[in-house]
Amino acid sequence: MSLRHLPEGAKTRFGKGIIYQVQFSPNSNVLAVASSIGIWIYDTETYQEIALLTKYTDAVTSFAFSPDGTALAGIGGGGDNTIRLWDAAIGQQLKILVGHTAFVSSVAFSPDGLILASGSGDNTIRLWDIVTGKQLETFAGHTASVQSVFFCPDSAMLVSGSEDGTVLLWNLTIDEAKRNLQQ
C-alpha cells in the first residue's frame, strides 16, 4: 500500500526512536523522517524504505529538501556542528559542510537550490555553495542562538530568527555579495 493511500489518521511507525521532523519532498515522491537515530527516507508509492541516513553523532533534529527534491541537508543535535548533504533518491552522502563552532539549528535552501543557509548556536548565519561545499558568507548580528533561517522567494533576502527575540533581514543582492567578497 502506498503512503498516499493510507486512510486518513492511520497510525504507522517510521523507524525507531523519537521523531523530530517529517517532510515530503517537493514532488511528494519521498517522505523523510528525522529521528533520534538518523533520517529515514521512504518511497511514498511503494511504502518502502529507500535509506537510513546515519552518519550523525546524535539525533537528527532538522533537515531541508532542495527545491527540486534531489538533495537533502540534515543537521544533528550533537556536537559535531556540521551539515550533511545527501542525495535524496538513494541516500548517498554528498558533502559535509564544516564551519559553525556550535550546534546547527536550522537549514534552508535558496529557491534556485544553489545556496544553503544555516543558523547556529554560535549566533551566526552561514551561506554555503551546494556544488563546491565551500562557505560563501557569514552573517553575525544575533546575540543568541539562531533558530530559524529562510530565503525570500526571489533569493534577494534572507530572514533569521534567534533566541534573543530578534528577527533580522539580510540583503543578498549581487552588489552586497560583491562588497562582502572584496573585504
CSV table of C-alpha atoms in Angstrom, one decimal:
chain,number,residue,atom,x,y,z
A,1,MET,CA,0.0,0.0,0.0
A,2,SER,CA,1.3,3.4,-0.9
A,3,LEU,CA,1.6,6.2,1.7
A,4,ARG,CA,-0.8,8.2,-0.4
A,5,HIS,CA,-3.4,5.6,0.0
A,6,LEU,CA,-3.3,5.2,3.8
A,7,PRO,CA,-6.6,6.1,5.4
A,8,GLU,CA,-6.8,9.5,6.9
A,9,GLY,CA,-5.5,9.4,10.5
A,10,ALA,CA,-3.9,5.9,10.0
A,11,LYS,CA,-1.2,5.3,12.5
A,12,THR,CA,2.1,3.9,11.3
A,13,ARG,CA,5.6,3.6,12.6
A,14,PHE,CA,8.6,5.0,10.8
A,15,GLY,CA,11.8,3.7,12.1
A,16,LYS,CA,12.6,3.8,15.8
A,17,GLY,CA,13.1,6.4,18.4
A,18,ILE,CA,11.8,10.0,18.8
A,19,ILE,CA,10.5,11.7,15.6
A,20,TYR,CA,11.8,15.3,15.3
A,21,GLN,CA,10.6,16.3,11.8
A,22,VAL,CA,8.7,14.9,8.9
A,23,GLN,CA,8.5,16.3,5.4
A,24,PHE,CA,7.6,15.3,1.9
A,25,SER,CA,10.0,16.1,-1.0
A,26,PRO,CA,8.8,18.9,-3.3
A,27,ASN,CA,7.4,16.3,-5.8
A,28,SER,CA,5.9,14.2,-2.9
A,29,ASN,CA,7.7,11.1,-4.1
A,30,VAL,CA,9.8,10.8,-0.9
A,31,LEU,CA,9.0,11.2,2.7
A,32,ALA,CA,11.8,12.0,5.1
A,33,VAL,CA,11.6,11.3,8.8
A,34,ALA,CA,14.2,12.8,11.2
A,35,SER,CA,14.6,10.7,14.3
A,36,SER,CA,16.9,10.0,17.2
A,37,ILE,CA,18.9,7.5,15.1
A,38,GLY,CA,19.0,9.3,11.7
A,39,ILE,CA,16.9,10.3,8.7
A,40,TRP,CA,14.7,7.6,7.3
A,41,ILE,CA,13.9,8.1,3.6
A,42,TYR,CA,10.7,6.4,2.2
A,43,ASP,CA,9.3,6.0,-1.2
A,44,THR,CA,5.7,7.2,-1.0
A,45,GLU,CA,4.4,4.9,-3.7
A,46,THR,CA,5.8,1.6,-2.6
A,47,TYR,CA,5.9,2.5,1.2
A,48,GLN,CA,9.4,1.0,1.1
A,49,GLU,CA,12.5,2.4,2.9
A,50,ILE,CA,15.0,3.8,0.5
A,51,ALA,CA,17.7,4.6,3.0
A,52,LEU,CA,18.5,5.4,6.6
A,53,LEU,CA,21.0,8.3,6.8
A,54,THR,CA,23.0,7.6,10.0
A,55,LYS,CA,26.4,9.4,9.9
A,56,TYR,CA,25.4,11.7,12.7
A,57,THR,CA,26.9,11.9,16.2
A,58,ASP,CA,23.5,12.4,17.8
A,59,ALA,CA,19.8,12.7,16.9
A,60,VAL,CA,18.9,14.4,13.6
A,61,THR,CA,16.8,17.4,14.7
A,62,SER,CA,16.1,19.1,11.4
A,63,PHE,CA,16.6,18.9,7.6
A,64,ALA,CA,15.5,20.6,4.4
A,65,PHE,CA,14.9,19.3,0.8
A,66,SER,CA,16.4,21.2,-2.1
A,67,PRO,CA,13.7,22.9,-4.2
A,68,ASP,CA,14.0,20.1,-6.9
A,69,GLY,CA,13.9,17.4,-4.2
A,70,THR,CA,17.2,15.8,-5.3
A,71,ALA,CA,19.2,16.9,-2.3
A,72,LEU,CA,18.6,16.9,1.5
A,73,ALA,CA,20.6,18.8,4.1
A,74,GLY,CA,20.4,17.3,7.6
A,75,ILE,CA,21.6,18.6,10.9
A,76,GLY,CA,22.1,16.7,14.2
A,77,GLY,CA,21.7,17.8,17.7
A,78,GLY,CA,25.1,16.6,18.6
A,79,GLY,CA,28.5,18.2,19.0
A,80,ASP,CA,30.0,17.9,15.5
A,81,ASN,CA,28.5,21.2,14.4
A,82,THR,CA,28.2,20.0,10.8
A,83,ILE,CA,25.6,19.9,8.0
A,84,ARG,CA,25.5,16.8,5.9
A,85,LEU,CA,24.3,16.9,2.2
A,86,TRP,CA,22.6,13.8,0.9
A,87,ASP,CA,21.3,12.5,-2.5
A,88,ALA,CA,17.7,12.2,-1.5
A,89,ALA,CA,16.9,9.5,-4.1
A,90,ILE,CA,19.5,6.9,-2.9
A,91,GLY,CA,20.6,8.2,0.5
A,92,GLN,CA,24.3,8.7,-0.5
A,93,GLN,CA,26.2,11.3,1.5
A,94,LEU,CA,27.5,14.0,-0.9
A,95,LYS,CA,29.3,16.5,1.3
A,96,ILE,CA,29.9,17.6,4.9
A,97,LEU,CA,29.8,21.3,5.5
A,98,VAL,CA,32.1,22.4,8.3
A,99,GLY,CA,32.4,25.9,9.7
A,100,HIS,CA,30.0,26.5,12.6
A,101,THR,CA,31.5,26.5,16.1
A,102,ALA,CA,28.3,25.4,17.9
A,103,PHE,CA,25.4,23.1,17.0
A,104,VAL,CA,23.5,23.9,13.8
A,105,SER,CA,19.8,24.5,14.5
A,106,SER,CA,18.3,25.4,11.1
A,107,VAL,CA,18.9,25.0,7.4
A,108,ALA,CA,17.2,26.3,4.2
A,109,PHE,CA,17.9,26.1,0.5
A,110,SER,CA,17.7,29.1,-1.7
A,111,PRO,CA,14.8,28.9,-4.3
A,112,ASP,CA,17.3,28.0,-7.1
A,113,GLY,CA,18.8,25.3,-4.9
A,114,LEU,CA,22.4,26.5,-5.3
A,115,ILE,CA,22.9,28.0,-1.8
A,116,LEU,CA,22.2,26.6,1.6
A,117,ALA,CA,21.7,28.9,4.6
A,118,SER,CA,22.4,27.6,8.1
A,119,GLY,CA,21.7,29.1,11.6
A,120,SER,CA,23.7,28.0,14.6
A,121,GLY,CA,24.2,28.2,18.3
A,122,ASP,CA,27.3,30.2,17.5
A,123,ASN,CA,24.9,33.1,16.8
A,124,THR,CA,25.7,33.2,13.1
A,125,ILE,CA,24.1,32.5,9.8
A,126,ARG,CA,26.3,31.0,7.1
A,127,LEU,CA,25.8,30.6,3.4
A,128,TRP,CA,27.2,27.6,1.5
A,129,ASP,CA,27.8,26.8,-2.1
A,130,ILE,CA,26.0,23.5,-2.7
A,131,VAL,CA,28.1,22.5,-5.6
A,132,THR,CA,31.5,23.0,-4.0
A,133,GLY,CA,30.6,22.8,-0.4
A,134,LYS,CA,32.5,26.0,0.3
A,135,GLN,CA,31.3,28.6,2.8
A,136,LEU,CA,30.4,31.8,0.9
A,137,GLU,CA,29.4,34.2,3.7
A,138,THR,CA,29.0,34.6,7.4
A,139,PHE,CA,26.4,36.9,8.9
A,140,ALA,CA,26.6,38.0,12.6
A,141,GLY,CA,24.1,40.2,14.4
A,142,HIS,CA,22.2,38.0,16.7
A,143,THR,CA,23.3,37.8,20.4
A,144,ALA,CA,21.9,34.3,20.9
A,145,SER,CA,21.4,31.0,19.0
A,146,VAL,CA,19.9,31.4,15.5
A,147,GLN,CA,16.9,29.1,15.5
A,148,SER,CA,15.4,29.7,12.0
A,149,VAL,CA,16.6,30.8,8.6
A,150,PHE,CA,14.6,31.2,5.4
A,151,PHE,CA,15.1,32.7,1.9
A,152,CYS,CA,12.5,35.0,0.3
A,153,PRO,CA,11.2,33.6,-3.0
A,154,ASP,CA,13.4,35.8,-5.2
A,155,SER,CA,16.6,35.0,-3.1
A,156,ALA,CA,17.3,38.7,-2.6
A,157,MET,CA,16.8,38.5,1.1
A,158,LEU,CA,17.3,36.0,3.9
A,159,VAL,CA,15.5,36.2,7.2
A,160,SER,CA,16.7,34.8,10.5
A,161,GLY,CA,15.2,34.4,13.9
A,162,SER,CA,17.0,34.0,17.2
A,163,GLU,CA,16.6,33.0,20.9
A,164,ASP,CA,17.5,36.7,21.6
A,165,GLY,CA,14.0,37.6,20.4
A,166,THR,CA,15.1,39.3,17.2
A,167,VAL,CA,14.2,38.7,13.5
A,168,LEU,CA,16.9,40.0,11.1
A,169,LEU,CA,16.7,40.6,7.4
A,170,TRP,CA,19.8,40.1,5.3
A,171,ASN,CA,20.3,41.7,1.9
A,172,LEU,CA,21.7,39.1,-0.6
A,173,THR,CA,21.7,41.3,-3.7
A,174,ILE,CA,24.7,40.9,-6.1
A,175,ASP,CA,26.1,44.3,-5.1
A,176,GLU,CA,26.1,43.3,-1.4
A,177,ALA,CA,27.8,40.0,-2.2
A,178,LYS,CA,30.4,41.8,-4.3
A,179,ARG,CA,31.1,44.2,-1.4
A,180,ASN,CA,31.5,41.3,1.0
A,181,LEU,CA,33.8,39.4,-1.3
A,182,GLN,CA,36.1,42.4,-1.6
A,183,GLN,CA,36.6,42.7,2.1
